[in-house]
Short mmCIF file of C-alpha atoms in Angstrom, two decimals:
data_model
loop_
_atom_site.label_atom_id
_atom_site.label_comp_id
_atom_site.label_asym_id
_atom_site.label_seq_id
_atom_site.Cartn_x
_atom_site.Cartn_y
_atom_site.Cartn_z
CA UNK A 1 -14.87 13.20 -11.58
CA UNK A 2 -12.01 10.77 -11.40
CA UNK A 3 -9.34 11.72 -8.86
CA UNK A 4 -6.48 11.63 -11.37
CA UNK A 5 -8.40 13.76 -13.82
CA UNK A 6 -8.95 16.34 -11.06
CA UNK A 7 -5.23 16.29 -10.23
CA UNK A 8 -4.27 18.29 -13.31
CA UNK A 9 -3.51 21.97 -13.77
CA UNK A 10 -6.42 22.39 -16.18
CA UNK A 11 -9.07 21.33 -13.68
CA UNK A 12 -9.64 24.61 -11.78
CA UNK A 13 -9.69 26.81 -14.88
CA UNK A 14 -11.17 24.87 -17.79
CA UNK A 15 -14.68 26.28 -17.26
CA UNK A 16 -13.06 29.72 -17.49
CA UNK A 17 -11.31 28.63 -20.71
CA UNK A 18 -14.73 27.98 -22.20
CA UNK A 19 -16.13 31.28 -20.93
CA UNK A 20 -13.14 33.23 -22.24
CA UNK A 21 -13.61 31.55 -25.64
CA UNK A 22 -17.04 33.23 -25.76
CA UNK A 23 -19.31 30.43 -24.54
CA UNK A 24 -22.36 31.29 -22.43
CA UNK A 25 -23.27 29.50 -19.20
CA UNK A 26 -25.98 27.64 -21.13
CA UNK A 27 -23.48 26.48 -23.77
CA UNK A 28 -21.05 25.37 -21.06
CA UNK A 29 -23.85 23.41 -19.39
CA UNK A 30 -24.66 21.76 -22.72
CA UNK A 31 -21.04 20.61 -22.99
CA UNK A 32 -21.20 19.12 -19.52
CA UNK A 33 -24.45 17.40 -20.46
CA UNK A 34 -22.93 15.86 -23.62
CA UNK A 35 -19.97 14.69 -21.51
CA UNK A 36 -22.30 12.92 -19.11
CA UNK A 37 -24.52 11.46 -21.85
CA UNK A 38 -21.49 9.90 -23.56
CA UNK A 39 -20.29 8.63 -20.19
CA UNK A 40 -23.50 6.93 -19.19
CA UNK A 41 -24.08 5.39 -22.63
CA UNK A 42 -20.63 3.78 -22.45
CA UNK A 43 -20.56 3.17 -18.68
CA UNK A 44 -22.16 -0.26 -18.24
CA UNK A 45 -20.85 -1.85 -21.48
CA UNK A 46 -17.32 -0.77 -20.58
CA UNK A 47 -17.72 -2.21 -17.07
CA UNK A 48 -18.57 -5.60 -18.52
CA UNK A 49 -15.58 -5.29 -20.86
CA UNK A 50 -13.34 -4.70 -17.83
CA UNK A 51 -14.66 -7.89 -16.20
CA UNK A 52 -14.09 -10.11 -19.25
CA UNK A 53 -10.92 -8.47 -20.59
CA UNK A 54 -8.59 -6.54 -18.26
CA UNK A 55 -9.47 -3.96 -15.64
CA UNK A 56 -6.04 -2.35 -15.57
CA UNK A 57 -5.73 -2.15 -19.37
CA UNK A 58 -9.16 -0.63 -19.78
CA UNK A 59 -8.34 1.90 -17.04
CA UNK A 60 -5.08 2.81 -18.80
CA UNK A 61 -6.86 3.18 -22.14
CA UNK A 62 -9.42 5.46 -20.50
CA UNK A 63 -6.70 7.79 -19.22
CA UNK A 64 -5.04 8.06 -22.63
CA UNK A 65 -8.38 8.78 -24.36
CA UNK A 66 -9.13 11.47 -21.75
CA UNK A 67 -5.75 13.09 -22.37
CA UNK A 68 -6.55 13.21 -26.09
CA UNK A 69 -9.74 15.09 -25.25
CA UNK A 70 -7.78 17.71 -23.33
CA UNK A 71 -5.44 18.03 -26.29
CA UNK A 72 -8.37 18.81 -28.60
CA UNK A 73 -9.34 21.75 -26.40
CA UNK A 74 -5.90 23.26 -26.97
CA UNK A 75 -5.82 22.60 -30.71
CA UNK A 76 -9.41 23.65 -31.43
CA UNK A 77 -10.56 26.21 -28.80
CA UNK A 78 -14.15 26.62 -29.97
CA UNK A 79 -17.52 25.07 -29.17
CA UNK A 80 -16.90 22.27 -31.70
CA UNK A 81 -13.46 21.49 -30.28
CA UNK A 82 -14.68 21.57 -26.71
CA UNK A 83 -17.56 19.28 -27.67
CA UNK A 84 -15.26 16.74 -29.34
CA UNK A 85 -12.94 16.85 -26.35
CA UNK A 86 -15.80 16.14 -23.97
CA UNK A 87 -16.87 13.16 -26.10
CA UNK A 88 -13.39 11.68 -25.69
CA UNK A 89 -13.36 12.53 -21.99
CA UNK A 90 -16.74 10.85 -21.58
CA UNK A 91 -15.47 7.67 -23.23
CA UNK A 92 -12.25 7.74 -21.24
CA UNK A 93 -14.09 8.26 -17.97
CA UNK A 94 -16.43 5.35 -18.71
CA UNK A 95 -13.48 3.06 -19.45
CA UNK A 96 -11.82 3.98 -16.14
CA UNK A 97 -14.97 4.02 -14.00
CA UNK A 98 -15.17 1.09 -11.60
CA UNK A 99 -12.21 -0.75 -13.14
CA UNK A 100 -9.59 0.17 -10.56
CA UNK A 101 -12.02 0.04 -7.63
CA UNK A 102 -13.20 -3.46 -8.57
CA UNK A 103 -9.61 -4.68 -8.93
CA UNK A 104 -8.68 -3.33 -5.47
CA UNK A 105 -11.77 -4.69 -3.68
CA UNK A 106 -11.37 -8.18 -5.16
CA UNK A 107 -7.78 -8.30 -3.94
CA UNK A 108 -8.70 -7.13 -0.42
CA UNK A 109 -12.01 -8.99 -0.15
CA UNK A 110 -13.18 -6.93 2.84
CA UNK A 111 -15.26 -3.74 3.05
CA UNK A 112 -13.56 -2.32 6.13
CA UNK A 113 -10.07 -2.80 4.67
CA UNK A 114 -11.25 -1.37 1.36
CA UNK A 115 -12.77 1.66 3.11
CA UNK A 116 -9.46 2.41 4.86
CA UNK A 117 -7.37 1.92 1.73
CA UNK A 118 -9.61 3.84 -0.64
CA UNK A 119 -9.91 6.66 1.89
CA UNK A 120 -6.13 6.96 2.09
CA UNK A 121 -5.68 6.63 -1.66
CA UNK A 122 -8.20 9.34 -2.40
CA UNK A 123 -6.62 11.56 0.23
CA UNK A 124 -3.32 11.27 -1.65
CA UNK A 125 -5.12 11.92 -4.94
CA UNK A 126 -6.84 14.99 -3.53
CA UNK A 127 -3.57 16.33 -2.12
CA UNK A 128 -2.17 15.90 -5.63
CA UNK A 129 -5.16 17.91 -6.83
CA UNK A 130 -4.28 20.54 -4.24
CA UNK A 131 -0.72 20.72 -5.55
CA UNK A 132 -1.99 20.98 -9.12
CA UNK A 133 -4.41 23.71 -8.09
CA UNK A 134 -1.67 25.76 -6.45
CA UNK A 135 0.56 25.33 -9.51
CA UNK A 136 -2.24 26.33 -11.89
CA UNK A 137 -1.96 30.04 -11.05
CA UNK A 138 1.79 30.45 -11.82
CA UNK A 139 1.42 28.19 -14.85
CA UNK A 140 -1.49 30.27 -16.16
CA UNK A 141 0.39 33.54 -15.54
CA UNK A 142 3.47 32.11 -17.31
CA UNK A 143 2.00 30.37 -20.34
CA UNK A 144 -1.77 30.86 -20.24
CA UNK A 145 -4.20 28.08 -21.02
CA UNK A 146 -1.74 26.48 -23.48
CA UNK A 147 0.85 25.66 -20.82
CA UNK A 148 -1.80 24.59 -18.30
CA UNK A 149 -3.39 22.28 -20.86
CA UNK A 150 -0.14 20.78 -22.15
CA UNK A 151 1.02 19.82 -18.65
CA UNK A 152 -2.42 18.30 -17.99
CA UNK A 153 -2.26 16.14 -21.13
CA UNK A 154 1.17 14.86 -20.13
CA UNK A 155 0.09 14.12 -16.55
CA UNK A 156 -3.00 12.08 -17.47
CA UNK A 157 -1.14 10.16 -20.19
CA UNK A 158 1.62 9.25 -17.72
CA UNK A 159 -0.98 8.06 -15.21
CA UNK A 160 -2.50 5.74 -17.78
CA UNK A 161 0.86 4.24 -18.71
CA UNK A 162 1.81 3.72 -15.06
CA UNK A 163 -1.45 1.81 -14.49
CA UNK A 164 -0.16 -0.89 -16.81
CA UNK A 165 2.37 -1.82 -14.12
CA UNK A 166 -0.40 -2.83 -11.69
CA UNK A 167 -1.22 -6.54 -11.20
CA UNK A 168 -4.32 -7.55 -13.12
CA UNK A 169 -7.45 -8.94 -11.49
CA UNK A 170 -7.27 -12.48 -10.10
CA UNK A 171 -9.15 -15.22 -11.92
CA UNK A 172 -11.84 -15.14 -9.22
CA UNK A 173 -12.70 -11.62 -10.29
CA UNK A 174 -13.35 -12.56 -13.88
CA UNK A 175 -15.84 -15.36 -13.53
CA UNK A 176 -15.62 -18.90 -14.76
CA UNK A 177 -13.51 -19.72 -17.77
CA UNK A 178 -15.45 -19.12 -20.93
CA UNK A 179 -17.81 -16.51 -19.49
CA UNK A 180 -19.08 -14.44 -22.39
CA UNK A 181 -19.55 -10.70 -22.50
CA UNK A 182 -23.41 -10.94 -22.50
CA UNK A 183 -23.36 -13.31 -19.50
CA UNK A 184 -21.05 -11.01 -17.56
CA UNK A 185 -23.23 -8.02 -18.41
CA UNK A 186 -26.34 -9.78 -17.11
CA UNK A 187 -24.53 -10.92 -13.97
CA UNK A 188 -23.41 -7.36 -13.22
CA UNK A 189 -26.91 -5.97 -13.66
CA UNK A 190 -28.31 -8.61 -11.28
CA UNK A 191 -25.62 -7.88 -8.69
CA UNK A 192 -26.29 -4.14 -8.82
CA UNK A 193 -30.04 -4.65 -8.44
CA UNK A 194 -29.53 -6.69 -5.27
CA UNK A 195 -29.46 -3.59 -3.05
CA UNK A 196 -31.60 -0.98 -4.78
CA UNK A 197 -31.69 1.63 -2.05
CA UNK A 198 -27.93 1.56 -1.50
CA UNK A 199 -27.44 1.60 -5.26
CA UNK A 200 -29.56 4.74 -5.54
CA UNK A 201 -27.51 6.51 -2.87
CA UNK A 202 -24.25 5.39 -4.52
CA UNK A 203 -25.56 6.84 -7.79
CA UNK A 204 -26.73 10.16 -6.36
CA UNK A 205 -23.78 11.11 -4.15
CA UNK A 206 -21.08 11.24 -6.87
CA UNK A 207 -23.67 12.79 -9.18
CA UNK A 208 -23.78 15.83 -6.90
CA UNK A 209 -20.01 16.17 -7.21
CA UNK A 210 -20.76 17.61 -10.67
CA UNK A 211 -21.37 20.85 -8.79
CA UNK A 212 -17.62 21.35 -8.81
CA UNK A 213 -17.79 22.21 -12.51
CA UNK A 214 -19.54 25.44 -11.53
CA UNK A 215 -17.29 26.46 -8.65
CA UNK A 216 -15.13 28.73 -10.87
CA UNK A 217 -18.26 30.51 -12.12
CA UNK A 218 -19.63 30.83 -8.57
CA UNK A 219 -16.28 32.23 -7.42
CA UNK A 220 -16.26 34.75 -10.26
CA UNK A 221 -19.76 35.95 -9.29
CA UNK A 222 -18.45 36.40 -5.75
CA UNK A 223 -15.83 38.80 -7.12
CA UNK A 224 -12.82 36.49 -7.45
CA UNK A 225 -10.37 37.21 -10.30
CA UNK A 226 -9.34 34.45 -12.73
CA UNK A 227 -5.75 34.05 -11.36
CA UNK A 228 -7.17 33.75 -7.83
CA UNK A 229 -9.74 31.05 -8.66
CA UNK A 230 -7.19 28.19 -8.44
CA UNK A 231 -6.21 29.42 -4.97
CA UNK A 232 -9.79 29.03 -3.79
CA UNK A 233 -9.86 25.61 -5.42
CA UNK A 234 -6.89 24.75 -3.22
CA UNK A 235 -9.10 25.27 -0.18
CA UNK A 236 -11.75 23.00 -1.72
CA UNK A 237 -9.15 20.33 -2.50
CA UNK A 238 -7.82 20.47 1.08
CA UNK A 239 -11.34 20.08 2.46
CA UNK A 240 -11.98 17.10 0.18
CA UNK A 241 -8.69 15.48 1.22
CA UNK A 242 -9.70 15.89 4.86
CA UNK A 243 -13.11 14.35 4.13
CA UNK A 244 -11.53 11.37 2.39
CA UNK A 245 -9.05 10.84 5.23
CA UNK A 246 -11.83 10.96 7.83
CA UNK A 247 -13.90 8.48 5.82
CA UNK A 248 -11.22 5.85 6.36
CA UNK A 249 -11.46 6.33 10.13
CA UNK A 250 -15.21 5.68 10.37
CA UNK A 251 -16.54 2.17 9.94
CA UNK A 252 -18.82 1.71 6.92
CA UNK A 253 -20.94 -0.74 8.94
CA UNK A 254 -23.12 2.04 10.37
CA UNK A 255 -25.10 4.23 7.93
CA UNK A 256 -25.22 7.14 10.41
CA UNK A 257 -21.93 8.87 9.36
CA UNK A 258 -23.07 8.81 5.72
CA UNK A 259 -26.48 10.33 6.52
CA UNK A 260 -25.00 13.03 8.76
CA UNK A 261 -22.35 13.96 6.19
CA UNK A 262 -24.95 14.36 3.43
CA UNK A 263 -27.22 16.47 5.64
CA UNK A 264 -24.42 18.83 6.63
CA UNK A 265 -23.17 19.03 3.03
CA UNK A 266 -26.58 20.17 1.85
CA UNK A 267 -26.79 22.85 4.56
CA UNK A 268 -23.30 24.21 3.90
CA UNK A 269 -23.76 24.21 0.11
CA UNK A 270 -26.85 26.41 0.40
CA UNK A 271 -25.46 28.59 3.18
CA UNK A 272 -22.09 29.22 1.54
CA UNK A 273 -23.57 30.03 -1.87
CA UNK A 274 -25.72 32.75 -0.32
CA UNK A 275 -22.72 34.62 1.13
CA UNK A 276 -22.05 37.52 -1.30
CA UNK A 277 -18.31 37.46 -0.66
CA UNK A 278 -15.38 35.18 -1.52
CA UNK A 279 -15.53 33.96 2.09
CA UNK A 280 -18.64 32.02 1.07
CA UNK A 281 -16.41 29.74 -0.98
CA UNK A 282 -14.81 28.54 2.26
CA UNK A 283 -18.20 27.29 3.44
CA UNK A 284 -18.90 25.64 0.08
CA UNK A 285 -15.47 24.00 0.28
CA UNK A 286 -16.42 22.46 3.63
CA UNK A 287 -19.54 21.06 1.97
CA UNK A 288 -17.37 19.39 -0.67
CA UNK A 289 -15.24 17.84 2.06
CA UNK A 290 -18.36 16.25 3.55
CA UNK A 291 -19.50 15.14 0.10
CA UNK A 292 -16.14 13.42 -0.44
CA UNK A 293 -16.57 11.62 2.90
CA UNK A 294 -20.01 10.49 1.76
CA UNK A 295 -18.72 9.24 -1.61
CA UNK A 296 -16.17 6.93 0.04
CA UNK A 297 -18.76 5.47 2.42
CA UNK A 298 -21.48 5.10 -0.22
CA UNK A 299 -19.11 3.27 -2.57
CA UNK A 300 -17.80 0.96 0.17
CA UNK A 301 -21.31 0.00 1.28
CA UNK A 302 -22.25 -0.77 -2.31
CA UNK A 303 -19.07 -2.84 -2.76
CA UNK A 304 -20.05 -4.90 0.28
CA UNK A 305 -23.45 -5.57 -1.27
CA UNK A 306 -22.04 -6.87 -4.57
CA UNK A 307 -21.50 -10.60 -5.00
CA UNK A 308 -20.30 -12.63 -7.97
CA UNK A 309 -17.61 -12.08 -10.60
CA UNK A 310 -19.06 -9.01 -12.35
CA UNK A 311 -17.96 -6.40 -9.82
CA UNK A 312 -16.75 -3.81 -12.34
CA UNK A 313 -20.01 -4.16 -14.27
CA UNK A 314 -22.08 -3.62 -11.12
CA UNK A 315 -20.02 -0.58 -10.14
CA UNK A 316 -20.51 0.76 -13.65
CA UNK A 317 -24.27 0.63 -13.09
CA UNK A 318 -23.73 3.02 -10.17
CA UNK A 319 -21.53 5.13 -12.41
CA UNK A 320 -24.28 5.18 -15.03
CA UNK A 321 -26.75 6.47 -12.44
CA UNK A 322 -24.26 9.11 -11.27
CA UNK A 323 -24.00 10.43 -14.82
CA UNK A 324 -27.80 10.57 -15.08
CA UNK A 325 -27.91 12.64 -11.90
CA UNK A 326 -25.15 14.86 -13.30
CA UNK A 327 -27.05 15.45 -16.55
CA UNK A 328 -30.11 16.50 -14.58
CA UNK A 329 -27.96 18.90 -12.60
CA UNK A 330 -26.40 20.34 -15.75
CA UNK A 331 -29.86 20.85 -17.21
CA UNK A 332 -30.93 22.71 -14.08
CA UNK A 333 -27.84 24.93 -14.22
CA UNK A 334 -28.71 25.95 -17.77
CA UNK A 335 -31.68 27.87 -16.36
CA UNK A 336 -31.30 31.69 -16.46
CA UNK A 337 -30.79 32.05 -12.71
CA UNK A 338 -27.94 33.47 -10.66
CA UNK A 339 -25.27 30.94 -9.71
CA UNK A 340 -25.94 31.22 -5.92
CA UNK A 341 -29.64 30.46 -6.46
CA UNK A 342 -28.77 27.38 -8.50
CA UNK A 343 -26.48 26.07 -5.75
CA UNK A 344 -29.23 26.56 -3.17
CA UNK A 345 -31.67 24.65 -5.37
CA UNK A 346 -29.16 21.78 -5.77
CA UNK A 347 -28.90 21.46 -1.98
CA UNK A 348 -32.55 20.34 -1.73
CA UNK A 349 -32.18 16.95 -3.52
CA UNK A 350 -28.84 16.48 -1.75
CA UNK A 351 -30.71 16.66 1.56
CA UNK A 352 -33.26 14.19 0.18
CA UNK A 353 -30.44 11.74 -0.56
CA UNK A 354 -29.50 11.74 3.12
CA UNK A 355 -33.02 10.54 3.92
CA UNK A 356 -32.62 7.64 1.47
CA UNK A 357 -29.58 6.21 3.26
CA UNK A 358 -30.36 2.60 4.24
CA UNK A 359 -30.75 2.09 7.97
CA UNK A 360 -28.95 -1.27 7.88
CA UNK A 361 -25.67 -2.34 6.35
CA UNK A 362 -25.96 -3.59 2.80
CA UNK A 363 -24.88 -7.09 3.70
CA UNK A 364 -23.60 -9.84 1.48
#
């Protein structure tokens, strides 16, 4: 999920909104699957649009469309309304995906500098998510889902409008004058295919972050009440902020930190889910901190491997793959199994991803 979208009051409780509206776990999983399908259908075409049009404007448009999706949930709290909202969120997420990251990398032009900056930026974003998580409980107790949702719509809309104040990509990031959309799309696909193994890792790691959609349901099965769920999410947000901050301190040149982080994340995900007590959520939170570390490093190593003008398009290919992984995860979580068992099962392919980590730097 995008950092700004996670930094809203609605984030820690929206799965509970669906459950309290009468949806089953299977129906909730189907909504997540539709969200991801829409995202990956629009992912690569929108990346090419960012490269030939404007990365900052497409990012801003994505945030506004996402906010409209949240608004639909408030106005039409039923399966149909939630479905329509996820369609808008999927489109908005695809518009934003890769746009800002490509703009930043092209301006820095260096993987190590990008790794430090993106690590710090995501730490700030995750601390904002922590603040939003802590505020979600009093907001829910004061005005229920309506107040939580309304503040979230306003926050995401404001973020999109503020993005318009950013400098746009330099000419070097858009290709030669006269580059057409089809040519940019082909160039991005070629650039992404240049480092297949690193591309696969960069697809899989954020795909596993889709597990966070089920954290409220896991917490509830561990005996946590609805008002207390955002407080546990605060622990997860703090762990993720720590992981992002640490990522900026480790050089992306070596693949070892990435492989170790993924291995430990898999072990802690399985171990924490098996603890039949809310304390198990602390262990799962640590796993998410390691996963956040891995996401920063995987993205930076892929950025270093990309050459040519179609950077946003190439990053969107990775985003496309992440959504495919997420859909597979959502399908697995629709199975009639207990939530802890599903988390343990998800840890197995996460461990396999650690073994895929390239042994050498994805060089230019």
